[in-house]
PDB file of C-alpha atoms in Angstrom:
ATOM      1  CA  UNK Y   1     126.000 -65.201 134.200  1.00  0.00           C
ATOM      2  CA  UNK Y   2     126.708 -68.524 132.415  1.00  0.00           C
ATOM      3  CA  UNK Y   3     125.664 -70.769 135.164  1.00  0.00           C
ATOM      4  CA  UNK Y   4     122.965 -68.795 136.008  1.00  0.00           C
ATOM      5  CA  UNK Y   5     121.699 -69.534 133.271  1.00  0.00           C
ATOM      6  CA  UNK Y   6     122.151 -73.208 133.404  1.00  0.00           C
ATOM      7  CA  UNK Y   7     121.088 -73.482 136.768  1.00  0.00           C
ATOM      8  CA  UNK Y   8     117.798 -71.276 136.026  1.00  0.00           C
ATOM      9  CA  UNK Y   9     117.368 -73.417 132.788  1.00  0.00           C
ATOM     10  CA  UNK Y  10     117.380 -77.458 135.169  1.00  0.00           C
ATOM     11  CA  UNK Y  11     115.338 -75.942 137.695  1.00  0.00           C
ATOM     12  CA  UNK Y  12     112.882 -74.718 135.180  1.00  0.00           C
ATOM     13  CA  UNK Y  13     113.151 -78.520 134.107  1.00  0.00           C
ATOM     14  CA  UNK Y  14     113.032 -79.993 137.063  1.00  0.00           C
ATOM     15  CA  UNK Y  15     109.666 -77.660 137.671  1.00  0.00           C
ATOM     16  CA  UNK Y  16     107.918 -78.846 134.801  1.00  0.00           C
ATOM     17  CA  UNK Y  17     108.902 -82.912 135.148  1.00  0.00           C
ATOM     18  CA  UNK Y  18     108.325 -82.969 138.869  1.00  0.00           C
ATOM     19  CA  UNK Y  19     104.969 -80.772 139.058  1.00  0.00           C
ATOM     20  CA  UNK Y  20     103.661 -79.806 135.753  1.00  0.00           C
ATOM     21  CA  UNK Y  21     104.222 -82.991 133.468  1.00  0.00           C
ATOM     22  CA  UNK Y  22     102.693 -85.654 136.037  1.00  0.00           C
ATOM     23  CA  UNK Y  23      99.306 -83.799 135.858  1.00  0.00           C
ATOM     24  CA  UNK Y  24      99.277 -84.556 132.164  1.00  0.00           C
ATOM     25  CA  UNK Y  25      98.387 -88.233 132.526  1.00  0.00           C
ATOM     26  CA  UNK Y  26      94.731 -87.891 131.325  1.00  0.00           C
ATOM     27  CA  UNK Y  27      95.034 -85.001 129.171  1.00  0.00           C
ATOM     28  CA  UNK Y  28      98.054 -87.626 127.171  1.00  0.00           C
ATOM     29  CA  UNK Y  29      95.432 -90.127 127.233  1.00  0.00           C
ATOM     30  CA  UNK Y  30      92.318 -88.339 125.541  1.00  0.00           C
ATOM     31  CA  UNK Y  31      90.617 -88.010 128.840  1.00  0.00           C
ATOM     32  CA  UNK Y  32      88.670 -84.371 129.734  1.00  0.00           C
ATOM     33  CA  UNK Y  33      90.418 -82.713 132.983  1.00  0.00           C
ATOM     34  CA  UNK Y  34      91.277 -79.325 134.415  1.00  0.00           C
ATOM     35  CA  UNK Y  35      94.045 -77.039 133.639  1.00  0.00           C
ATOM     36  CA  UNK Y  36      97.405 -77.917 135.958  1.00  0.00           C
ATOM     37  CA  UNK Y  37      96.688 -74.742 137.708  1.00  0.00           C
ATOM     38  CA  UNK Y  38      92.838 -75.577 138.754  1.00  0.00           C
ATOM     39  CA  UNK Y  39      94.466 -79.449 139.524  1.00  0.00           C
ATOM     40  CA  UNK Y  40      97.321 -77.425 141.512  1.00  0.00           C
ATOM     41  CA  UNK Y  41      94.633 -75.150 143.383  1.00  0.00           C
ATOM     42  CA  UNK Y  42      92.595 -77.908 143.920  1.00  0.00           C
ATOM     43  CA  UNK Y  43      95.396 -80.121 145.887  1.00  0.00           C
ATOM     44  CA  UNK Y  44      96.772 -77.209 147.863  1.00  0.00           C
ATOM     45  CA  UNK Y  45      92.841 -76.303 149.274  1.00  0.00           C
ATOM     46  CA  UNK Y  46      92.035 -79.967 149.952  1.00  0.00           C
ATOM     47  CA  UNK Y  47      95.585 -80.154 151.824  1.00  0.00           C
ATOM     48  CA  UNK Y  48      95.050 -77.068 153.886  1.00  0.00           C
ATOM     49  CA  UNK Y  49      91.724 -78.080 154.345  1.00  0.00           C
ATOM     50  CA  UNK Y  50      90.476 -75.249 153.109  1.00  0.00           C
ATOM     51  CA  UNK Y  51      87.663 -76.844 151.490  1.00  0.00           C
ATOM     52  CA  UNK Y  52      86.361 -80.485 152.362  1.00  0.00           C
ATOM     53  CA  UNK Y  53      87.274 -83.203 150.359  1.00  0.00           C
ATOM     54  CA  UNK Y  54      83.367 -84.043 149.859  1.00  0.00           C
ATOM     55  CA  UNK Y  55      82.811 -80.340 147.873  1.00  0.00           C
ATOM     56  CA  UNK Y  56      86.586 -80.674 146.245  1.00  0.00           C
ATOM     57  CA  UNK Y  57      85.127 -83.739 144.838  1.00  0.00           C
ATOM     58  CA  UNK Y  58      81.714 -82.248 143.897  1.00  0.00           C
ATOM     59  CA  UNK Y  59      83.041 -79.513 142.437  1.00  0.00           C
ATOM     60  CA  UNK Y  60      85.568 -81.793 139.926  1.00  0.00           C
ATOM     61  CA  UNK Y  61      82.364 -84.030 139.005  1.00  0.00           C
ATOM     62  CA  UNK Y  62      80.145 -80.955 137.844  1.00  0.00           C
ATOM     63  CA  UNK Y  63      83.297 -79.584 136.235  1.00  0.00           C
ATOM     64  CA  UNK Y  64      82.457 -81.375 132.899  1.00  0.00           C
ATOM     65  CA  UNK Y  65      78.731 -81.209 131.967  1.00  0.00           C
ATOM     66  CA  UNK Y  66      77.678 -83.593 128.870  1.00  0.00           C
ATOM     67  CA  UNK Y  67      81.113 -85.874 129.590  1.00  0.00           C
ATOM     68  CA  UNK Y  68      80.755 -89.525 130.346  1.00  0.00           C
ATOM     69  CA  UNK Y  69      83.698 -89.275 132.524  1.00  0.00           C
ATOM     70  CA  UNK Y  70      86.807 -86.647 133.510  1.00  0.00           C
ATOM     71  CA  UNK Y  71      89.952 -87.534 134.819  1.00  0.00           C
ATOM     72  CA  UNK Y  72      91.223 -86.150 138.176  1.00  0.00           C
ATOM     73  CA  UNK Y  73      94.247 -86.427 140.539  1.00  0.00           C
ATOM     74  CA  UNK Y  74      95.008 -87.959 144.320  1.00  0.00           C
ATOM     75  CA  UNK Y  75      97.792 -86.160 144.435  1.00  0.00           C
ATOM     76  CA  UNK Y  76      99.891 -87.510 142.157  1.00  0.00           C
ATOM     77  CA  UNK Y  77      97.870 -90.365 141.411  1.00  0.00           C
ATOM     78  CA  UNK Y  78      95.527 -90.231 138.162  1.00  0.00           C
ATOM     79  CA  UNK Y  79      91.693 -91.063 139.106  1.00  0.00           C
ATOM     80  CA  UNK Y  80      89.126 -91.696 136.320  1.00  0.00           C
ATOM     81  CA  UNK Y  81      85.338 -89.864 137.870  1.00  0.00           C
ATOM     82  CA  UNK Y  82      82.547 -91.329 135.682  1.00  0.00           C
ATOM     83  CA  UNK Y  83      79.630 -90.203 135.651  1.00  0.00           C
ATOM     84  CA  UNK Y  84      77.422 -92.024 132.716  1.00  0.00           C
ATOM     85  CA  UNK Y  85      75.167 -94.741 134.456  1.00  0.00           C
ATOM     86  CA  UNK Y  86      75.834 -96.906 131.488  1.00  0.00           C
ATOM     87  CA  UNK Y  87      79.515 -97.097 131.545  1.00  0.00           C
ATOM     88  CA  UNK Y  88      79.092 -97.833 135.467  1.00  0.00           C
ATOM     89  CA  UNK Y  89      76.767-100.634 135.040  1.00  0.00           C
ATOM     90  CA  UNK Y  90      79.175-101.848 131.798  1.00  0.00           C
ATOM     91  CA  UNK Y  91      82.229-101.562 134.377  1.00  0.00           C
ATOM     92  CA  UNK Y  92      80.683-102.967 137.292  1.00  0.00           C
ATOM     93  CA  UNK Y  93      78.618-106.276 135.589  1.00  0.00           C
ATOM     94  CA  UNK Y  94      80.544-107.158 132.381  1.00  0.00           C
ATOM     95  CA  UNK Y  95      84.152-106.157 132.120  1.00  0.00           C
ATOM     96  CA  UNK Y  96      84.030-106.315 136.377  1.00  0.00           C
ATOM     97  CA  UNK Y  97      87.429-109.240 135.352  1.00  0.00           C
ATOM     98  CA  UNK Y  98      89.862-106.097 134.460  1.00  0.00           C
ATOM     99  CA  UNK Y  99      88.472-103.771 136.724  1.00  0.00           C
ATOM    100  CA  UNK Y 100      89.489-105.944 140.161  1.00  0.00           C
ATOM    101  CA  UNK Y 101      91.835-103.637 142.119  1.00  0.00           C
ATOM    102  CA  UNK Y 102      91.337-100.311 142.713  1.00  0.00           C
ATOM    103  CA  UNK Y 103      92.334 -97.672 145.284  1.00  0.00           C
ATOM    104  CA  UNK Y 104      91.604 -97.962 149.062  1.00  0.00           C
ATOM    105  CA  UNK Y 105      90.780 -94.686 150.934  1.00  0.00           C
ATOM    106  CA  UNK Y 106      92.429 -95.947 154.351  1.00  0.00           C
ATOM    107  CA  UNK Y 107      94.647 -99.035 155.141  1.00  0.00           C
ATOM    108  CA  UNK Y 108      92.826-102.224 155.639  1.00  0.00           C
ATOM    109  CA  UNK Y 109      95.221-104.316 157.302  1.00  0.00           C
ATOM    110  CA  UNK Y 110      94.655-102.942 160.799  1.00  0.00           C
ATOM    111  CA  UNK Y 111      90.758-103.215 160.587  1.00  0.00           C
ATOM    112  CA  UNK Y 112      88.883-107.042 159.708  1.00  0.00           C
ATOM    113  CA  UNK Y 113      86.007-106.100 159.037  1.00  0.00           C
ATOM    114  CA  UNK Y 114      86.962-103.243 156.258  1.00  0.00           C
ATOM    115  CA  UNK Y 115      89.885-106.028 155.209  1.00  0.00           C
ATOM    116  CA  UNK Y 116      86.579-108.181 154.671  1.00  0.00           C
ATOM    117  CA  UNK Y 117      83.887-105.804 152.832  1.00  0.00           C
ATOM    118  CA  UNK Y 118      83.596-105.943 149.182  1.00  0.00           C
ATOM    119  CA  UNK Y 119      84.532-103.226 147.819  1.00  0.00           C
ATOM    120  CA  UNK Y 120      88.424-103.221 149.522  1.00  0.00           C
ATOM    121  CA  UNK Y 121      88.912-106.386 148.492  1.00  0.00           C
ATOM    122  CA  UNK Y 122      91.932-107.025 146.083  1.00  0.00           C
ATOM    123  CA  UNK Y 123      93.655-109.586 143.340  1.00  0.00           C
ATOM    124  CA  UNK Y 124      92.665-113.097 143.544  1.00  0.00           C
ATOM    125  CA  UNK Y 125      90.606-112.948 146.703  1.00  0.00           C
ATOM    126  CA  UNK Y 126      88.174-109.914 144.505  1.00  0.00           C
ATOM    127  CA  UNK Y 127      87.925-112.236 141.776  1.00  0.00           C
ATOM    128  CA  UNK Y 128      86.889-115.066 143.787  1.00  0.00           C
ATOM    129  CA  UNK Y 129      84.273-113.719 145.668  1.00  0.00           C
ATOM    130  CA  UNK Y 130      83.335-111.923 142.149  1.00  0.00           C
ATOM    131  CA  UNK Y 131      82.715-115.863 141.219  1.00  0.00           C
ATOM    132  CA  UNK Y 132      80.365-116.820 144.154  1.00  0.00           C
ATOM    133  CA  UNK Y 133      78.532-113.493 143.631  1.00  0.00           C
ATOM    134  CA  UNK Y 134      77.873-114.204 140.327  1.00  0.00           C
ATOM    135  CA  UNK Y 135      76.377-117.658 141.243  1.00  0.00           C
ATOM    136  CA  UNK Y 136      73.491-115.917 144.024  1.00  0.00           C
ATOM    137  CA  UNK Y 137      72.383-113.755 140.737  1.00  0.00           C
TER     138      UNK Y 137
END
């Protein structure tokens, strides 16, 4: 009975650190999202493909009415949806110097022309071309 116990007792730790407490990212930092369950739910259709990606994502955007921006999940990887115009145009044109890298939906390497394009560029090279850009406006 004794190490039942203990053994129930990690694997009810191991449960929460491994798939409960990763899904808390945004919610730690102030940031609106879903209850772990919805999040959970949410992963497991878009992995079955129950439901395309493209309504998945729809669905998580009109999920916070009246919010300038929600956090969500790529699996286990926190994503910030914003949805306020302003804070896009704020992100995009003035503080575009800390926002340089950010997530690629396929691997570049194989493919120049995507390795080339704007928005999959990364590091130095983004902040470069950010330079010239700024220089045709």
């Amino acid at each position: 009975m004794f190490w039942f116990l203990v053994f129930g007792g990690l694997a009810a730790i191991f449960i929460y650190y491994a798939f409960i407490n990763p899904f808390k990212y945004w919610e730690r930092m102030g940031v609106p999202q879903d209850h772990v369950w919805r999040i959970w739910l949410n992963t497991v259709l878009a992995l079955i493909q129950y439901r395309p990606i493209s309504d998945s994502l729809k669905i998580l955007y009109d999920g916070f009415p009246g919010k300038r921006y929600s956090g969500m999940y790529n699996l286990y990887s926190p994503s910030l949806s914003i949805r306020d115009p302003e804070l896009i145009k704020q992100i995009t044109v003035k503080d575009f110097d800390h926002f340089v890298d950010h997530f690629n939906f396929f691997a570049t390497n194989d493919e120049p022309l995507w390795s080339k394009n704007l928005f999959f560029l990364k590091g130095k090279l983004m902040f470069n071309f950010s330079d010239f850009l700024a220089l045709i406006y």
